[in-house]
């Protein structure tokens, strides 16, 4: 008992000291609330109109460098799932109280309008108050409340206090659940007007006191991607101060974020440049020198020291560079800075020789649709989706963004089975769908990687007829060609059935779409037959309406993307599968002839944001270039490519790689025009990239940008290859450095299992196990507006930071091979 009393006294003393040192939050020019070690982001990021709750909206808390809380908003459910109703942001204004920020939002359908006032309080906390324009409608009483979600991995295994009642944040969700059949979680704890999260941990401790009872939920009981939720109900009749919270995050006095030393986790070849970047808290007293140590049989040996060079400020952090390019001796090295030594990395001539391998021989096979995939004892999946597919109905927008207009462009009736589609193709990402434009890009990237850099690796057995794949079992055929053939099977199947490409194939029901695990269990593999009972099975048919939908609208841009892909594939498959090669070229020419003159409707059937006419122009250029190369300069296609010069000029940042690939088949005037465009690239790119220290474009959108960086790397190399006097190889190497660890937030390689340290939980098929798929590439670092770069390392459920996709992965393969070629120029 005496020991407990002493611990309590000590804890209270620590709290008192912390409170005494806490600084009052100040409103920043970006309309956030800031104090050393604490940021409160107020509706700078909004709920998505398509994906709804992405865990990046409302009031958010960044505490000691980690975003521990999000989605502080009025919600109509204690543990909302992703597509449950979300409020619509109205406006953010400044209030009369010092530092106050006011957000107006609404649920238009429910006729609920309100404002949320966030006001700094003395001692480092802040006040949240919800004011309704009118009391709750009767149908929302007992449903509407104020929620704030807390990051599960920040609290696993830690405790909480609901009032004075203790509890434990469980590593695995274990209820309690409602017994009324709803499947809704019940609170882990409730009834008190205060809750303290992780009282034992000063880095994550947060106390909330409220004007009404609080409840604490584990939303993972409802969905694996749920967070811990603190919630207050809005009482019937309440209007002003309907909810009032006093939120007090604990801030460690004098805390500063430790430096992040970022570098290429795969290491460096001896002759290339070697520059690490150091990300620094502006309040950190940064040493002026860093040291490279070599790891030997007797331990660490300092071999090189140099002053670090300022690279300015980017977002909220300062940056410095440590250049150790002069060190060329092969070995294992690490960087020592500010009293810490990084993980090791090699300097070796073959440092990059296999950085693409896991992507080609493990990740891509795992994503192959309609086939069983085995890796020794492990079966990644049995052949899934053998009941593909049924005709999607007209005039719908799917929850994943697929759209079907009034015209089906299909001979099949809504709900009718479409034979012939259960072949080939790649599941796009962790949601198992086939997106046709992305499948086309996969095929083209693999063809380019093989033609330009050689990709004759054989580590996987592929038997399309038997629908069987085995990883780590060579079969004498290049893996890249087998993957190309698998992709082409699906593309040709679409053409055979419809005479055009389709948008894609995706699950009809949200519960199916959210499926985690073996893809074969997503559907029953049997054709739906409405004449059968719900659980009745007869032969290859069943009464379960779980067959995936085919979205069959014909779009010119998709047809042209398919045409370009098939034209490229025809080159690669000429000797490997002559019959498929000939068929692919025939279809490519037919689609190109049908679509190359289109001037309208640049949609891909999923995303109408941005400039759709630009997307159509990109597809025209891509398809025409592939036909120019395949036909070795047929005048029909070279003439059309010259006519597309305005589109090339307008979109050169996107089509530069394709445009230069056509040069050997074009006339001198075309080459001269492309040379002029390339000459303009370097000053423009250098100007654009001067705003960050990483030497690559960094996405500021709602999806992190590894795919953009990979494309940048390969396009810049192709321009360098064509015009080495105008463009150097350094841009491609900067891209590789970024993808393999030299980026903001942390220094993990974005490619799972590539490099000494890599991202080892990803938003893939096995994300429920906090697992990874070797060779998958994560989107990477997202900028949480206005200025917080983030890539969570322990929580896999943020798709915008962690979701592997097939087309980004093949973009990486191409960029990696380009970087390898760039390093060989310096040997």
Coordinates of C-alpha atoms in Angstrom, one line a residue, residues 158-643:
X158 CA -1.1 0.8 -22.4
X159 CA -3.7 1.7 -19.8
X160 CA -6.5 4.2 -19.5
X161 CA -8.5 5.8 -16.7
X162 CA -12.2 6.4 -17.2
X163 CA -12.6 8.7 -14.2
X164 CA -10.8 6.6 -11.6
X165 CA -11.6 3.2 -13.2
X166 CA -8.6 1.6 -14.9
X167 CA -8.5 -0.4 -18.1
X168 CA -6.1 -1.7 -20.7
X169 CA -6.0 -1.0 -24.4
X170 CA -6.0 -4.5 -26.0
X171 CA -3.6 -5.5 -28.7
X172 CA -6.5 -7.5 -30.3
X173 CA -10.1 -6.4 -30.3
X174 CA -12.1 -8.4 -27.8
X175 CA -15.4 -6.7 -27.5
X176 CA -17.7 -6.1 -25.7
X177 CA -20.4 -6.3 -28.4
X178 CA -24.1 -5.5 -28.5
X179 CA -26.3 -8.6 -28.1
X180 CA -29.1 -7.2 -30.3
X181 CA -27.7 -8.6 -33.5
X182 CA -26.5 -5.3 -34.8
X183 CA -22.8 -6.2 -34.7
X184 CA -22.2 -2.8 -33.0
X185 CA -19.4 -2.6 -30.3
X186 CA -20.3 -1.5 -26.8
X187 CA -18.0 0.9 -24.9
X188 CA -14.9 -0.5 -23.4
X189 CA -15.6 2.0 -20.6
X190 CA -18.1 4.8 -20.0
X191 CA -19.9 6.9 -17.5
X192 CA -17.3 9.4 -16.2
X193 CA -16.8 12.9 -17.3
X194 CA -13.0 12.5 -17.7
X195 CA -10.7 10.0 -19.4
X196 CA -7.0 9.8 -19.4
X197 CA -5.2 7.8 -22.1
X198 CA -1.9 6.1 -21.2
X199 CA -1.3 7.8 -17.9
X200 CA 2.0 5.9 -17.6
X201 CA 3.5 7.2 -20.9
X202 CA 4.4 10.9 -21.0
X203 CA 4.8 10.7 -24.8
X204 CA 1.2 9.7 -25.5
X205 CA -0.8 10.8 -22.4
X206 CA -4.0 12.8 -23.1
X207 CA -6.7 13.8 -20.7
X208 CA -10.2 14.8 -21.8
X209 CA -12.8 16.3 -19.4
X210 CA -16.3 17.0 -20.7
X211 CA -19.6 18.5 -19.7
X212 CA -21.3 15.1 -20.2
X213 CA -20.4 11.5 -19.7
X214 CA -17.7 10.1 -22.0
X215 CA -17.4 6.7 -23.6
X216 CA -14.3 4.8 -24.9
X217 CA -14.8 2.4 -27.8
X218 CA -12.5 0.0 -29.7
X219 CA -13.7 0.5 -33.3
X220 CA -11.6 -2.5 -34.4
X221 CA -14.5 -4.6 -33.1
X222 CA -16.4 -3.3 -36.1
X223 CA -13.6 -3.1 -38.7
X224 CA -9.9 -3.9 -38.5
X225 CA -9.0 -0.4 -39.7
X226 CA -10.9 1.2 -36.8
X227 CA -9.2 3.3 -34.1
X228 CA -9.9 3.8 -30.4
X229 CA -12.8 6.3 -30.1
X230 CA -13.6 8.8 -27.3
X231 CA -17.2 10.0 -27.7
X232 CA -19.7 12.3 -26.0
X233 CA -23.4 12.2 -27.0
X234 CA -25.3 15.3 -27.9
X235 CA -28.3 15.6 -25.6
X236 CA -31.8 16.2 -26.9
X237 CA -32.6 19.9 -26.8
X238 CA -29.0 21.0 -26.6
X239 CA -27.8 23.9 -28.8
X240 CA -25.0 26.1 -27.5
X241 CA -22.2 24.2 -25.9
X242 CA -24.0 21.0 -26.8
X243 CA -20.6 19.3 -26.3
X244 CA -17.7 20.8 -24.4
X245 CA -14.4 19.1 -24.1
X246 CA -11.2 20.2 -22.4
X247 CA -8.4 18.3 -24.1
X248 CA -5.0 18.2 -22.4
X249 CA -2.2 16.4 -24.3
X250 CA 0.9 16.0 -22.1
X251 CA 3.9 17.7 -23.5
X252 CA 7.4 16.7 -22.2
X253 CA 9.1 20.0 -21.2
X254 CA 11.9 20.8 -23.6
X255 CA 11.1 18.0 -25.9
X256 CA 12.5 18.1 -29.4
X257 CA 12.2 15.5 -32.2
X258 CA 15.3 13.4 -32.7
X259 CA 17.1 13.9 -36.0
X260 CA 16.1 11.6 -38.9
X261 CA 19.1 10.6 -41.0
X262 CA 17.8 9.4 -44.3
X263 CA 19.8 7.6 -47.0
X264 CA 19.4 4.8 -49.5
X265 CA 18.8 1.6 -47.5
X266 CA 20.1 -0.5 -50.4
X267 CA 23.4 1.4 -50.1
X268 CA 25.5 2.9 -52.9
X269 CA 27.7 1.9 -55.7
X270 CA 31.3 3.1 -55.2
X271 CA 31.5 5.7 -57.9
X272 CA 28.1 7.4 -57.5
X273 CA 27.2 10.4 -55.4
X274 CA 26.3 9.6 -51.8
X275 CA 24.4 12.3 -49.9
X276 CA 22.4 11.6 -46.7
X277 CA 19.8 14.1 -45.6
X278 CA 19.2 14.9 -42.0
X279 CA 15.7 16.0 -41.0
X280 CA 15.8 18.4 -38.0
X281 CA 13.3 19.8 -35.5
X282 CA 13.8 23.6 -35.7
X283 CA 14.2 23.6 -31.9
X284 CA 16.9 20.9 -31.9
X285 CA 20.4 22.1 -31.3
X286 CA 21.9 20.4 -34.3
X287 CA 25.6 19.3 -34.4
X288 CA 27.5 20.7 -37.3
X289 CA 29.3 17.5 -38.3
X290 CA 28.5 13.9 -39.2
X291 CA 30.7 10.9 -39.4
X292 CA 30.7 7.8 -41.6
X293 CA 31.8 4.7 -39.8
X294 CA 32.8 1.4 -41.3
X295 CA 31.7 -1.8 -39.6
X296 CA 34.5 -4.2 -39.3
X297 CA 35.2 -7.4 -37.4
X298 CA 36.4 -5.3 -34.5
X299 CA 33.4 -3.0 -34.5
X300 CA 32.8 0.6 -35.7
X301 CA 35.7 2.5 -37.3
X302 CA 35.3 6.2 -38.2
X303 CA 36.5 6.7 -41.7
X304 CA 35.2 10.1 -42.8
X305 CA 33.8 13.2 -41.1
X306 CA 32.6 16.4 -42.7
X307 CA 30.4 19.4 -41.8
X308 CA 26.8 19.1 -42.7
X309 CA 25.5 21.6 -45.2
X310 CA 22.1 23.4 -44.7
X311 CA 19.5 22.5 -47.3
X312 CA 16.9 24.9 -45.9
X313 CA 13.4 24.3 -44.6
X314 CA 10.8 22.1 -46.1
X315 CA 7.4 21.9 -44.5
X316 CA 7.9 22.0 -40.7
X317 CA 11.5 20.7 -40.6
X318 CA 15.0 22.0 -41.4
X319 CA 17.3 19.8 -43.5
X320 CA 21.0 19.3 -43.7
X321 CA 23.1 17.2 -46.1
X322 CA 26.0 14.9 -45.3
X323 CA 28.0 14.3 -48.5
X324 CA 30.3 11.3 -48.3
X325 CA 30.7 10.7 -52.0
X326 CA 34.5 10.6 -51.7
X327 CA 34.2 7.3 -49.8
X328 CA 34.4 4.5 -52.4
X329 CA 35.9 1.5 -50.7
X330 CA 33.5 -1.4 -50.6
X331 CA 32.2 -2.4 -47.2
X332 CA 29.4 -2.0 -44.7
X333 CA 28.9 1.5 -43.3
X334 CA 26.7 3.6 -41.0
X335 CA 26.3 7.3 -40.3
X336 CA 26.9 8.7 -36.8
X337 CA 25.2 12.0 -35.9
X338 CA 24.0 13.6 -32.7
X339 CA 25.1 10.7 -30.6
X340 CA 23.2 8.1 -32.6
X341 CA 24.4 5.7 -35.3
X342 CA 22.1 4.6 -38.1
X343 CA 21.5 1.1 -39.3
X344 CA 24.1 -0.3 -41.7
X345 CA 24.2 -0.1 -45.5
X346 CA 26.6 -1.3 -48.1
X347 CA 28.9 0.4 -50.5
X348 CA 29.4 -2.2 -53.2
X349 CA 29.4 -2.5 -57.0
X350 CA 26.4 -4.8 -56.9
X351 CA 24.4 -2.9 -54.3
X352 CA 21.4 -2.5 -56.7
X353 CA 21.6 -5.7 -58.8
X354 CA 18.6 -7.3 -57.2
X355 CA 16.5 -4.4 -55.8
X356 CA 13.8 -5.1 -58.4
X357 CA 13.7 -8.9 -57.8
X358 CA 11.1 -9.2 -55.0
X359 CA 8.7 -7.0 -56.9
X360 CA 8.9 -9.2 -60.0
X361 CA 9.1 -12.7 -58.6
X362 CA 7.0 -12.3 -55.4
X363 CA 4.7 -9.3 -55.4
X364 CA 3.4 -9.6 -58.9
X365 CA 2.7 -13.3 -58.6
X366 CA 0.7 -12.7 -55.4
X367 CA -1.4 -10.2 -57.3
X368 CA -2.2 -12.5 -60.2
X369 CA -5.9 -13.1 -60.6
X370 CA -7.7 -16.3 -61.5
X371 CA -4.7 -18.5 -60.5
X372 CA -3.4 -20.4 -57.5
X373 CA -0.2 -18.9 -56.1
X374 CA 2.1 -21.1 -53.9
X375 CA 5.4 -20.3 -52.2
X376 CA 6.8 -23.5 -50.8
X377 CA 4.7 -24.3 -47.8
X378 CA 2.6 -21.2 -48.1
X379 CA -0.4 -20.8 -50.4
X380 CA -1.0 -17.1 -51.0
X381 CA -4.3 -17.9 -52.7
X382 CA -6.3 -20.5 -54.5
X383 CA -7.5 -19.5 -57.9
X384 CA -10.0 -16.7 -57.1
X385 CA -12.9 -15.1 -58.9
X386 CA -13.6 -18.1 -61.2
X387 CA -17.2 -16.8 -61.2
X388 CA -16.2 -13.6 -63.0
X389 CA -18.2 -11.7 -64.0
X390 CA -21.8 -10.3 -64.2
X391 CA -22.9 -7.2 -66.0
X392 CA -23.1 -4.1 -63.7
X393 CA -26.3 -2.2 -63.9
X394 CA -26.6 1.2 -65.5
X395 CA -26.6 4.6 -63.9
X396 CA -24.6 3.8 -60.7
X397 CA -21.5 5.0 -59.0
X398 CA -19.7 2.3 -57.1
X399 CA -18.3 3.0 -53.6
X400 CA -14.8 2.6 -55.1
X401 CA -15.4 5.2 -57.7
X402 CA -16.4 3.0 -60.7
X403 CA -19.2 4.6 -62.7
X404 CA -21.7 3.1 -65.1
X405 CA -23.7 5.6 -67.2
X406 CA -27.0 4.9 -69.0
X407 CA -25.2 2.9 -71.8
X408 CA -23.8 -0.5 -70.9
X409 CA -21.8 -0.8 -74.2
X410 CA -22.4 -4.5 -73.7
X411 CA -24.5 -7.3 -75.2
X412 CA -25.4 -8.5 -71.7
X413 CA -28.3 -7.5 -69.5
X414 CA -27.7 -6.2 -66.0
X415 CA -27.0 -9.1 -63.7
X416 CA -26.3 -11.5 -66.5
X417 CA -23.2 -13.6 -66.4
X418 CA -20.5 -12.6 -68.9
X419 CA -18.5 -15.7 -70.0
X420 CA -14.8 -15.4 -70.9
X421 CA -13.6 -12.9 -68.3
X422 CA -12.2 -15.3 -65.6
X423 CA -8.7 -15.4 -67.1
X424 CA -5.4 -13.6 -66.4
X425 CA -5.2 -10.1 -65.1
X426 CA -3.8 -8.6 -61.9
X427 CA -5.6 -7.6 -58.8
X428 CA -4.9 -3.9 -58.6
X429 CA -4.2 -3.6 -54.9
X430 CA -5.4 -4.7 -51.5
X431 CA -9.0 -4.5 -52.7
X432 CA -8.7 -7.3 -55.3
X433 CA -10.3 -5.6 -58.2
X434 CA -9.0 -5.5 -61.8
X435 CA -8.5 -2.0 -63.1
X436 CA -8.0 -2.1 -66.8
X437 CA -5.8 1.0 -67.3
X438 CA -3.5 -0.2 -64.5
X439 CA -3.3 -3.7 -65.9
X440 CA -2.3 -2.1 -69.2
X441 CA 0.4 -0.1 -67.6
X442 CA 1.8 -3.2 -65.9
X443 CA 2.2 -4.9 -69.2
X444 CA 3.8 -1.9 -70.8
X445 CA 6.2 -1.3 -67.9
X446 CA 7.4 -4.9 -68.0
X447 CA 7.9 -4.8 -71.8
X448 CA 9.9 -1.6 -71.5
X449 CA 12.0 -2.9 -68.6
X450 CA 13.0 -6.0 -70.6
X451 CA 13.6 -4.1 -73.9
X452 CA 15.6 -1.3 -72.4
X453 CA 17.5 -2.9 -69.5
X454 CA 17.1 -6.7 -69.8
X455 CA 14.8 -8.5 -67.4
X456 CA 15.4 -12.2 -68.1
X457 CA 15.1 -13.3 -64.5
X458 CA 13.5 -16.7 -63.9
X459 CA 12.5 -17.6 -60.4
X460 CA 8.8 -18.4 -60.8
X461 CA 6.8 -21.1 -62.5
X462 CA 3.7 -19.9 -64.3
X463 CA 1.2 -22.3 -65.9
X464 CA -1.7 -20.2 -67.2
X465 CA -3.6 -23.3 -68.5
X466 CA -3.4 -25.1 -65.2
X467 CA -3.9 -21.7 -63.4
X468 CA -1.0 -22.5 -61.1
X469 CA 2.0 -20.3 -60.1
X470 CA 4.8 -21.3 -57.8
X471 CA 7.2 -18.8 -56.4
X472 CA 10.9 -19.8 -56.1
X473 CA 10.6 -22.5 -58.7
X474 CA 12.2 -21.6 -62.0
X475 CA 10.6 -23.1 -65.1
X476 CA 13.0 -22.0 -67.8
X477 CA 10.9 -19.1 -69.0
X478 CA 11.5 -15.4 -68.1
X479 CA 9.2 -14.3 -65.4
X480 CA 8.6 -10.9 -67.1
X481 CA 7.3 -12.5 -70.2
X482 CA 5.0 -14.8 -68.3
X483 CA 3.7 -11.8 -66.4
X484 CA 3.1 -10.0 -69.7
X485 CA 1.2 -12.9 -71.1
X486 CA -0.9 -13.1 -67.9
X487 CA -1.9 -9.5 -68.3
X488 CA -2.6 -9.8 -72.0
X489 CA -4.9 -12.7 -71.3
X490 CA -7.3 -10.4 -69.5
X491 CA -6.9 -7.5 -72.0
X492 CA -7.7 -9.8 -74.9
X493 CA -10.5 -11.4 -73.1
X494 CA -12.2 -8.0 -72.7
X495 CA -11.8 -7.3 -76.4
X496 CA -13.2 -10.7 -77.4
X497 CA -16.3 -10.3 -75.3
X498 CA -17.1 -6.6 -75.9
X499 CA -14.9 -5.3 -78.8
X500 CA -13.4 -2.7 -76.5
X501 CA -11.8 -2.4 -73.1
X502 CA -13.8 -2.1 -69.9
X503 CA -13.3 0.0 -66.8
X504 CA -12.7 -3.0 -64.6
X505 CA -14.1 -5.8 -62.5
X506 CA -14.9 -5.2 -58.8
X507 CA -17.0 -6.6 -55.9
X508 CA -20.6 -5.5 -55.9
X509 CA -21.1 -5.4 -52.1
X510 CA -19.2 -3.4 -49.5
X511 CA -18.8 -6.3 -47.2
X512 CA -17.1 -8.2 -50.0
X513 CA -14.9 -5.2 -50.9
X514 CA -13.7 -4.9 -47.4
X515 CA -12.6 -8.6 -47.5
X516 CA -9.2 -9.4 -45.9
X517 CA -7.4 -12.7 -46.6
X518 CA -7.2 -15.3 -49.4
X519 CA -8.8 -13.8 -52.5
X520 CA -10.5 -17.2 -53.3
X521 CA -12.8 -16.7 -50.4
X522 CA -14.0 -13.3 -51.6
X523 CA -16.6 -15.1 -53.8
X524 CA -17.8 -18.7 -53.8
X525 CA -16.3 -19.3 -57.3
X526 CA -19.7 -20.5 -58.7
X527 CA -21.9 -18.7 -61.2
X528 CA -24.8 -16.9 -59.6
X529 CA -28.2 -18.4 -60.5
X530 CA -31.2 -16.5 -59.3
X531 CA -33.4 -19.6 -59.6
X532 CA -31.5 -21.2 -56.7
X533 CA -32.1 -20.6 -53.1
X534 CA -29.8 -18.4 -51.0
X535 CA -27.6 -21.4 -49.9
X536 CA -28.4 -23.8 -52.7
X537 CA -25.6 -25.1 -54.9
X538 CA -26.1 -27.0 -58.2
X539 CA -22.9 -28.0 -60.1
X540 CA -21.0 -24.8 -61.0
X541 CA -23.9 -22.5 -59.9
X542 CA -25.1 -21.2 -56.6
X543 CA -27.8 -18.9 -55.2
X544 CA -25.2 -16.5 -53.7
X545 CA -25.1 -13.2 -55.6
X546 CA -21.4 -12.5 -54.9
X547 CA -20.0 -12.6 -58.5
X548 CA -18.0 -9.5 -59.3
X549 CA -19.4 -6.8 -61.5
X550 CA -18.0 -5.8 -64.8
X551 CA -18.2 -2.1 -65.5
X552 CA -18.4 -2.2 -69.2
X553 CA -18.7 1.4 -70.4
X554 CA -16.4 2.0 -73.4
X555 CA -14.0 5.0 -73.0
X556 CA -11.6 6.1 -75.7
X557 CA -8.8 6.7 -73.3
X558 CA -9.0 3.2 -71.9
X559 CA -9.2 1.7 -75.4
X560 CA -6.0 3.6 -76.3
X561 CA -4.3 2.5 -73.2
X562 CA -5.1 -1.1 -74.0
X563 CA -4.0 -0.6 -77.6
X564 CA -0.6 0.7 -76.5
X565 CA -0.1 -2.1 -74.0
X566 CA -1.0 -4.8 -76.6
X567 CA 1.3 -3.2 -79.2
X568 CA 4.1 -3.3 -76.7
X569 CA 3.2 -6.9 -75.7
X570 CA 3.3 -8.1 -79.3
X571 CA 7.0 -7.2 -79.4
X572 CA 7.8 -9.0 -76.2
X573 CA 5.8 -12.1 -77.1
X574 CA 6.9 -12.4 -80.7
X575 CA 9.1 -15.5 -80.0
X576 CA 7.7 -16.5 -76.6
X577 CA 4.0 -16.8 -77.8
X578 CA 3.8 -16.0 -81.5
X579 CA 0.0 -16.6 -81.7
X580 CA -0.8 -14.2 -78.8
X581 CA 1.7 -11.7 -80.2
X582 CA 0.0 -11.6 -83.5
X583 CA -3.5 -11.3 -81.9
X584 CA -2.3 -8.6 -79.6
X585 CA -1.0 -6.5 -82.5
X586 CA -4.2 -7.0 -84.5
X587 CA -6.3 -5.8 -81.6
X588 CA -4.0 -2.9 -80.9
X589 CA -4.3 -1.7 -84.5
X590 CA -8.1 -2.1 -84.5
X591 CA -8.5 -0.1 -81.2
X592 CA -6.1 2.6 -82.3
X593 CA -7.9 3.0 -85.7
X594 CA -11.2 3.3 -83.9
X595 CA -10.2 5.7 -81.2
X596 CA -7.2 7.8 -82.3
X597 CA -9.4 10.5 -83.8
X598 CA -11.6 11.0 -80.7
X599 CA -11.6 14.5 -79.3
X600 CA -13.9 14.2 -76.3
X601 CA -14.5 12.1 -73.2
X602 CA -11.1 11.5 -71.7
X603 CA -12.5 9.7 -68.6
X604 CA -11.2 6.3 -67.5
X605 CA -14.6 5.5 -65.8
X606 CA -13.3 6.0 -62.3
X607 CA -11.8 9.4 -61.8
X608 CA -13.2 12.5 -63.4
X609 CA -11.2 14.9 -61.3
X610 CA -8.7 17.0 -63.1
X611 CA -8.2 17.5 -66.8
X612 CA -9.8 14.6 -68.6
X613 CA -8.9 15.8 -72.1
X614 CA -5.3 15.6 -70.9
X615 CA -5.7 12.0 -70.0
X616 CA -7.1 11.3 -73.5
X617 CA -4.1 13.0 -75.0
X618 CA -1.7 11.0 -72.9
X619 CA -3.4 7.8 -74.1
X620 CA -3.2 8.8 -77.7
X621 CA 0.5 9.6 -77.5
X622 CA 1.3 6.3 -75.6
X623 CA -0.6 4.1 -78.0
X624 CA 0.8 5.8 -81.1
X625 CA 4.4 5.6 -79.8
X626 CA 4.0 1.8 -79.2
X627 CA 2.7 1.2 -82.7
X628 CA 5.5 3.3 -84.2
X629 CA 8.0 1.1 -82.3
X630 CA 6.3 -2.2 -83.0
X631 CA 5.9 -1.5 -86.7
X632 CA 9.4 0.0 -86.9
X633 CA 8.1 3.3 -88.3
X634 CA 5.0 2.5 -90.3
X635 CA 4.2 5.9 -92.0
X636 CA 0.6 5.7 -90.8
X637 CA 1.7 5.9 -87.2
X638 CA 4.7 8.2 -87.6
X639 CA 2.5 10.7 -89.4
X640 CA 0.0 10.6 -86.6
X641 CA 2.7 11.0 -83.9
X642 CA 4.0 14.1 -85.7
X643 CA 0.4 15.4 -85.7

